[in-house]
CSV table of C-alpha atoms in Angstrom, one decimal:
chain,number,residue,atom,x,y,z
W,1,MET,CA,0.0,0.0,0.0
W,2,ASN,CA,1.3,3.5,-0.9
W,3,TYR,CA,1.3,5.3,2.5
W,4,LEU,CA,2.7,8.5,1.0
W,5,TYR,CA,-0.2,8.7,-1.4
W,6,LEU,CA,-2.7,8.0,1.4
W,7,GLY,CA,-1.1,10.7,3.6
W,8,LYS,CA,-1.5,13.3,0.8
W,9,ARG,CA,-5.1,12.3,0.3
W,10,LEU,CA,-5.7,12.7,4.1
W,11,VAL,CA,-4.3,16.3,3.9
W,12,ILE,CA,-6.5,17.0,0.9
W,13,ALA,CA,-9.5,15.6,2.8
W,14,PHE,CA,-8.8,17.9,5.8
W,15,LEU,CA,-8.3,21.0,3.6
W,16,SER,CA,-11.6,20.1,1.7
W,17,LEU,CA,-13.5,20.0,5.0
W,18,LEU,CA,-12.0,23.3,6.1
W,19,VAL,CA,-13.0,25.0,2.9
W,20,VAL,CA,-16.5,23.6,2.9
W,21,SER,CA,-17.0,24.5,6.6
W,22,SER,CA,-16.0,28.1,5.8
W,23,VAL,CA,-18.4,28.2,2.8
W,24,VAL,CA,-21.2,26.7,4.9
W,25,PHE,CA,-20.7,29.3,7.7
W,26,ALA,CA,-20.7,32.2,5.2
W,27,MET,CA,-23.9,30.9,3.5
W,28,THR,CA,-25.8,30.4,6.7
W,29,MET,CA,-24.8,33.8,8.0
W,30,ALA,CA,-26.3,35.3,4.7
W,31,LEU,CA,-29.7,33.6,5.2
W,32,PRO,CA,-32.5,36.2,5.5
W,33,GLY,CA,-34.5,36.4,8.7
W,34,SER,CA,-33.3,35.0,12.1
W,35,ALA,CA,-34.1,32.4,14.6
W,36,ALA,CA,-34.9,35.1,17.2
W,37,GLU,CA,-37.6,36.6,14.9
W,38,ILE,CA,-39.1,33.2,14.3
W,39,ILE,CA,-39.2,32.3,18.0
W,40,LEU,CA,-40.9,35.6,18.9
W,41,GLY,CA,-43.4,35.5,16.0
W,42,THR,CA,-45.9,38.3,15.9
W,43,GLN,CA,-45.0,39.4,19.4
W,44,GLN,CA,-41.6,40.6,18.5
W,45,THR,CA,-40.2,44.1,19.1
W,46,GLU,CA,-36.8,45.5,18.3
W,47,GLN,CA,-35.9,45.2,22.0
W,48,SER,CA,-37.1,41.7,22.5
W,49,VAL,CA,-35.4,40.5,19.2
W,50,GLN,CA,-32.1,42.0,20.5
W,51,GLN,CA,-32.5,40.3,23.9
W,52,VAL,CA,-33.2,36.9,22.3
W,53,ARG,CA,-30.2,37.4,20.0
W,54,GLU,CA,-28.0,38.1,23.0
W,55,GLU,CA,-29.3,35.0,24.8
W,56,MET,CA,-28.5,32.9,21.7
W,57,GLY,CA,-25.1,34.4,21.2
W,58,LEU,CA,-26.0,35.8,17.8
W,59,ASP,CA,-24.7,39.2,18.8
W,60,ARG,CA,-21.1,38.0,19.1
W,61,PRO,CA,-18.5,39.1,16.4
W,62,LEU,CA,-18.6,36.9,13.3
W,63,SER,CA,-14.8,36.2,13.6
W,64,GLU,CA,-15.3,34.8,17.1
W,65,ARG,CA,-18.3,32.7,16.0
W,66,TYR,CA,-16.4,31.4,13.0
W,67,VAL,CA,-13.4,30.2,15.1
W,68,ASP,CA,-15.8,28.4,17.5
W,69,PHE,CA,-17.6,26.9,14.5
W,70,VAL,CA,-14.5,25.5,12.8
W,71,ILE,CA,-13.2,24.1,16.1
W,72,GLY,CA,-16.7,22.5,16.7
W,73,VAL,CA,-16.6,20.9,13.2
W,74,PHE,CA,-13.4,19.1,13.9
W,75,THR,CA,-14.4,18.1,17.4
W,76,LEU,CA,-17.9,17.1,16.4
W,77,ASP,CA,-19.4,19.7,18.7
W,78,PHE,CA,-21.9,21.8,16.7
W,79,GLY,CA,-23.4,23.5,19.8
W,80,ASP,CA,-27.0,23.6,20.8
W,81,SER,CA,-30.1,24.1,18.6
W,82,LEU,CA,-31.4,27.6,18.7
W,83,ILE,CA,-35.0,26.4,18.8
W,84,SER,CA,-35.0,23.3,21.0
W,85,ASP,CA,-31.9,24.1,23.0
W,86,GLN,CA,-30.8,20.4,22.5
W,87,PRO,CA,-27.2,19.5,21.6
W,88,VAL,CA,-27.1,19.3,17.8
W,89,THR,CA,-25.0,16.2,17.9
W,90,GLU,CA,-27.6,14.4,19.9
W,91,MET,CA,-30.3,15.5,17.5
W,92,LEU,CA,-28.2,14.4,14.5
W,93,ILE,CA,-27.0,10.9,15.5
W,94,PRO,CA,-30.3,9.0,15.4
W,95,ARG,CA,-31.3,10.7,12.2
W,96,LEU,CA,-27.9,10.2,10.6
W,97,ILE,CA,-28.0,6.5,11.5
W,98,ARG,CA,-31.4,6.2,9.6
W,99,THR,CA,-30.1,8.1,6.6
W,100,LEU,CA,-26.9,6.0,6.5
W,101,GLN,CA,-29.1,2.8,6.6
W,102,LEU,CA,-31.0,4.2,3.6
W,103,ALA,CA,-27.9,5.2,1.7
W,104,VAL,CA,-26.0,2.0,2.4
W,105,VAL,CA,-28.9,-0.3,1.4
W,106,ALA,CA,-29.3,1.8,-1.8
W,107,MET,CA,-25.6,1.5,-2.5
W,108,LEU,CA,-25.6,-2.3,-1.9
W,109,LEU,CA,-28.5,-2.6,-4.4
W,110,SER,CA,-26.3,-0.8,-7.0
W,111,ILE,CA,-23.3,-3.0,-6.3
W,112,VAL,CA,-25.3,-6.3,-6.3
W,113,LEU,CA,-27.3,-5.4,-9.4
W,114,ALA,CA,-25.4,-2.9,-11.6
W,115,ILE,CA,-21.9,-4.4,-11.5
W,116,PRO,CA,-23.0,-7.9,-12.6
W,117,MET,CA,-25.3,-6.4,-15.3
W,118,GLY,CA,-22.5,-4.1,-16.5
W,119,VAL,CA,-20.1,-7.1,-16.7
W,120,ILE,CA,-22.6,-9.2,-18.6
W,121,ALA,CA,-23.3,-6.3,-21.0
W,122,ALA,CA,-19.6,-5.9,-21.8
W,123,ALA,CA,-19.0,-9.6,-22.2
W,124,LYS,CA,-22.0,-9.8,-24.6
W,125,ARG,CA,-21.4,-6.6,-26.4
W,126,ASP,CA,-23.7,-5.7,-29.3
W,127,THR,CA,-26.0,-8.6,-28.5
W,128,LEU,CA,-29.7,-8.5,-27.5
W,129,SER,CA,-28.7,-8.8,-23.8
W,130,ASP,CA,-26.3,-5.8,-24.1
W,131,THR,CA,-29.0,-3.7,-25.8
W,132,ALA,CA,-31.6,-4.6,-23.2
W,133,ILE,CA,-29.3,-3.8,-20.2
W,134,THR,CA,-28.1,-0.5,-21.8
W,135,ASN,CA,-31.8,0.6,-22.3
W,136,VAL,CA,-32.4,-0.2,-18.7
W,137,SER,CA,-29.6,2.2,-17.8
W,138,TYR,CA,-31.0,4.9,-20.0
W,139,VAL,CA,-34.3,4.7,-18.1
W,140,GLY,CA,-32.5,5.0,-14.7
W,141,VAL,CA,-30.5,8.0,-15.8
W,142,SER,CA,-33.6,9.8,-17.1
W,143,LEU,CA,-35.6,9.3,-13.9
W,144,PRO,CA,-34.8,12.0,-11.2
W,145,SER,CA,-35.2,10.8,-7.6
W,146,PHE,CA,-38.4,12.7,-7.0
W,147,VAL,CA,-40.0,11.1,-10.0
W,148,SER,CA,-39.0,7.6,-9.2
W,149,ALA,CA,-40.0,8.1,-5.6
W,150,SER,CA,-43.4,9.5,-6.5
W,151,LEU,CA,-44.1,6.6,-8.9
W,152,LEU,CA,-43.1,4.0,-6.4
W,153,LEU,CA,-45.3,5.7,-3.8
W,154,LEU,CA,-48.2,5.7,-6.3
W,155,PHE,CA,-48.0,2.1,-7.4
W,156,PHE,CA,-46.7,0.1,-4.4
W,157,THR,CA,-48.4,1.7,-1.4
W,158,THR,CA,-52.0,1.6,-2.7
W,159,GLY,CA,-54.2,-0.7,-4.7
W,160,PRO,CA,-53.5,-4.3,-5.5
W,161,LEU,CA,-49.7,-3.8,-5.4
W,162,GLY,CA,-49.8,-1.8,-2.2
W,163,ILE,CA,-47.6,-4.1,-0.1
W,164,PHE,CA,-45.4,-1.4,1.3
W,165,PRO,CA,-46.2,1.3,3.9
W,166,SER,CA,-46.4,4.9,2.4
W,167,GLY,CA,-43.8,6.3,4.8
W,168,GLY,CA,-42.3,6.3,8.2
W,169,TYR,CA,-39.6,4.1,9.7
W,170,GLU,CA,-39.3,1.0,11.8
W,171,PRO,CA,-36.0,0.3,13.7
W,172,LEU,CA,-34.3,-3.0,13.1
W,173,SER,CA,-34.9,-3.9,16.8
W,174,GLU,CA,-38.6,-4.2,16.0
W,175,GLY,CA,-38.0,-6.9,13.4
W,176,PHE,CA,-36.2,-7.4,10.1
W,177,ILE,CA,-39.3,-7.6,7.9
W,178,PRO,CA,-40.9,-4.3,9.2
W,179,TRP,CA,-37.5,-2.6,8.8
W,180,VAL,CA,-37.1,-3.8,5.2
W,181,ARG,CA,-40.7,-2.9,4.3
W,182,HIS,CA,-40.2,0.7,5.4
W,183,LEU,CA,-36.8,1.0,3.9
W,184,ALA,CA,-37.4,-0.8,0.5
W,185,LEU,CA,-39.2,1.9,-1.5
W,186,PRO,CA,-37.0,4.9,-0.4
W,187,ALA,CA,-33.8,2.8,-1.0
W,188,ILE,CA,-35.0,1.8,-4.5
W,189,ALA,CA,-35.9,5.4,-5.4
W,190,LEU,CA,-32.5,6.6,-4.2
W,191,ASN,CA,-30.8,3.8,-6.1
W,192,PHE,CA,-32.3,4.4,-9.6
W,193,VAL,CA,-29.9,7.0,-10.9
W,194,VAL,CA,-26.8,5.5,-9.1
W,195,PHE,CA,-27.7,2.1,-10.4
W,196,ALA,CA,-27.7,3.5,-14.0
W,197,TYR,CA,-24.4,5.3,-13.7
W,198,VAL,CA,-22.6,2.4,-12.0
W,199,LEU,CA,-24.0,0.0,-14.7
W,200,ARG,CA,-22.8,2.3,-17.5
W,201,GLN,CA,-19.4,2.9,-16.0
W,202,THR,CA,-18.9,-0.9,-15.4
W,203,ARG,CA,-19.9,-1.7,-19.0
W,204,SER,CA,-17.6,1.0,-20.4
W,205,SER,CA,-14.5,0.1,-18.4
W,206,MET,CA,-15.0,-3.6,-18.9
W,207,ILE,CA,-15.3,-3.2,-22.7
W,208,GLU,CA,-12.0,-1.2,-22.6
W,209,THR,CA,-10.3,-3.8,-20.5
W,210,LEU,CA,-11.5,-6.7,-22.6
W,211,GLU,CA,-10.0,-5.1,-25.7
W,212,SER,CA,-6.6,-4.7,-24.1
W,213,ASP,CA,-3.5,-6.7,-25.2
W,214,TYR,CA,-3.1,-8.8,-22.1
W,215,ILE,CA,-6.7,-10.0,-22.4
W,216,ARG,CA,-6.1,-11.0,-26.0
W,217,THR,CA,-3.0,-12.9,-24.9
W,218,ALA,CA,-5.0,-14.7,-22.2
W,219,ARG,CA,-7.5,-15.7,-24.9
W,220,LEU,CA,-4.8,-16.9,-27.3
W,221,LYS,CA,-3.5,-19.1,-24.5
W,222,GLY,CA,-6.8,-21.0,-24.7
W,223,LEU,CA,-8.3,-19.7,-21.4
W,224,ALA,CA,-12.1,-20.0,-21.1
W,225,GLU,CA,-14.0,-16.7,-21.3
W,226,ARG,CA,-15.2,-17.1,-17.8
W,227,SER,CA,-11.7,-17.4,-16.5
W,228,VAL,CA,-10.6,-14.4,-18.6
W,229,LEU,CA,-13.3,-12.3,-17.0
W,230,ALA,CA,-12.9,-13.5,-13.4
W,231,ARG,CA,-9.1,-13.8,-13.2
W,232,HIS,CA,-7.8,-11.1,-15.5
W,233,ALA,CA,-10.4,-8.5,-16.5
W,234,LEU,CA,-12.4,-7.8,-13.4
W,235,ARG,CA,-9.6,-6.4,-11.2
W,236,ASN,CA,-8.6,-3.7,-13.7
W,237,GLY,CA,-12.0,-3.2,-15.2
W,238,LEU,CA,-13.7,-2.4,-11.9
W,239,LEU,CA,-11.2,0.3,-10.9
W,240,PRO,CA,-13.1,3.2,-12.4
W,241,THR,CA,-16.3,1.8,-10.9
W,242,VAL,CA,-14.8,2.3,-7.4
W,243,THR,CA,-14.6,6.0,-8.0
W,244,VAL,CA,-18.1,6.2,-9.4
W,245,LEU,CA,-19.4,4.4,-6.3
W,246,ALA,CA,-17.7,6.8,-4.0
W,247,ILE,CA,-18.9,9.9,-5.9
W,248,ASN,CA,-22.4,8.6,-6.0
W,249,PHE,CA,-22.5,7.7,-2.3
W,250,GLY,CA,-21.8,11.4,-1.7
W,251,TRP,CA,-24.6,12.3,-4.2
W,252,MET,CA,-26.9,10.0,-2.3
W,253,MET,CA,-26.2,11.8,1.0
W,254,GLY,CA,-27.1,15.0,-0.7
W,255,SER,CA,-30.2,14.0,-2.6
W,256,VAL,CA,-31.7,12.0,0.2
W,257,VAL,CA,-33.5,15.1,1.3
W,258,ILE,CA,-36.1,14.8,-1.5
W,259,VAL,CA,-36.6,11.1,-1.0
W,260,GLU,CA,-37.0,11.4,2.8
W,261,GLU,CA,-39.6,14.2,2.3
W,262,ILE,CA,-41.7,12.2,-0.1
W,263,PHE,CA,-41.7,9.0,2.1
W,264,SER,CA,-41.9,10.9,5.4
W,265,TYR,CA,-38.7,9.2,6.4
W,266,PRO,CA,-37.3,10.6,9.7
W,267,GLY,CA,-33.7,11.1,8.6
W,268,MET,CA,-31.2,13.9,8.1
W,269,GLY,CA,-33.1,15.3,5.1
W,270,ARG,CA,-36.3,16.1,7.0
W,271,LEU,CA,-34.3,17.6,9.9
W,272,ILE,CA,-32.5,19.9,7.5
W,273,VAL,CA,-35.7,21.1,5.9
W,274,GLN,CA,-37.2,21.8,9.3
W,275,ALA,CA,-34.1,23.6,10.4
W,276,ILE,CA,-34.1,25.8,7.3
W,277,ALA,CA,-37.7,26.8,7.9
W,278,GLU,CA,-36.9,27.7,11.5
W,279,ARG,CA,-33.5,29.4,10.7
W,280,ASP,CA,-31.9,27.0,13.2
W,281,LEU,CA,-28.3,27.8,12.2
W,282,PRO,CA,-26.3,25.2,14.1
W,283,VAL,CA,-28.6,22.4,12.8
W,284,ILE,CA,-28.4,23.7,9.3
W,285,GLN,CA,-24.6,23.9,9.4
W,286,ALA,CA,-24.3,20.4,10.8
W,287,GLY,CA,-26.9,19.0,8.5
W,288,ILE,CA,-24.9,20.3,5.5
W,289,LEU,CA,-21.4,19.4,6.8
W,290,VAL,CA,-22.2,15.8,7.8
W,291,PRO,CA,-23.1,14.6,4.3
W,292,THR,CA,-20.1,16.6,3.0
W,293,ALA,CA,-17.9,14.7,5.4
W,294,ALA,CA,-19.5,11.4,4.3
W,295,PHE,CA,-18.7,12.3,0.7
W,296,VAL,CA,-15.0,13.1,1.6
W,297,PHE,CA,-14.7,9.9,3.6
W,298,ALA,CA,-16.2,7.8,0.8
W,299,ASN,CA,-13.7,9.2,-1.6
W,300,LEU,CA,-10.9,8.6,0.8
W,301,LEU,CA,-12.1,5.0,1.2
W,302,ALA,CA,-12.1,4.7,-2.6
W,303,ASP,CA,-8.5,5.8,-2.6
W,304,VAL,CA,-7.6,3.1,-0.1
W,305,VAL,CA,-9.4,0.5,-2.3
W,306,TYR,CA,-7.4,1.9,-5.3
W,307,THR,CA,-4.1,1.4,-3.6
W,308,VAL,CA,-5.0,-2.2,-2.7
W,309,LEU,CA,-6.2,-3.0,-6.2
W,310,ASP,CA,-3.3,-1.2,-7.9
W,311,PRO,CA,-0.3,-0.6,-5.7
W,312,ARG,CA,1.4,1.4,-8.5
W,313,ILE,CA,-1.0,4.3,-8.1
W,314,GLU,CA,0.4,7.8,-7.5
W,315,LEU,CA,-1.3,11.1,-6.5
W,316,GLY,CA,-3.1,12.5,-9.5
W,317,GLU,CA,-3.1,9.3,-11.6
W,318,LYS,CA,-6.7,8.4,-11.0
């Protein structure tokens, strides 16, 4: 494993989080309205708004609040909610666990379905199977998450096919079947686009690998096609797919807001929407930064997988 390469990637990850945290702080400070005005409602006066702002610490200098914010980001201390006065971390953890469950199940669906289908399409290039699989990927790419989520909600929660609940969440401790039933439709909706991109990337990279010289040599030696695929082509052919999976995991963490709203799924997305409506700045900041950190971590994990699959890799070669 190339430890120098991984060390550089760690530094890049740290700097990425620092830059994003600064952007998030600036954007949330620029939001119109304030939590103090929302709390006071129609009873507000200039004096009462100023008093609530002082109690919340919103009257402190921006530079001081920024330093505290950045320290909090890297120590996982996002402060207290301006509305409920609860520690933000305590509010986030249960919702983050639910959102991660949703994203991981959706990602596993992509891995289990899209990669084998992409390999089959590449191995049977320009055949009926390849055409059918490619058309399936076109459908996936053309369906935004809110469309696929709405269609799934329409067809599989009512009528003769209504075997799934229309929303909500059941913890795994209440039983595996109820947990799966509540998670299935949101995970499938979140998976549609990712599935299509992973399938297309796998097919493309496998076709390129199967046309390389060392694969031709393996075939000339009389190796069976299955052996050529499994022992020689897959390792290199799936390398670009690793990056696509990492990038799309970050995309899932961002787009989960729409899916959670449609299915009334009590995860990070619904918490962020509520926090924006209430101008709850600490919750908004944490709600944006946590998916960003998940995206950075997913890319870092992809780098580790890269170095394992191809020890020759250097910074900037991907």
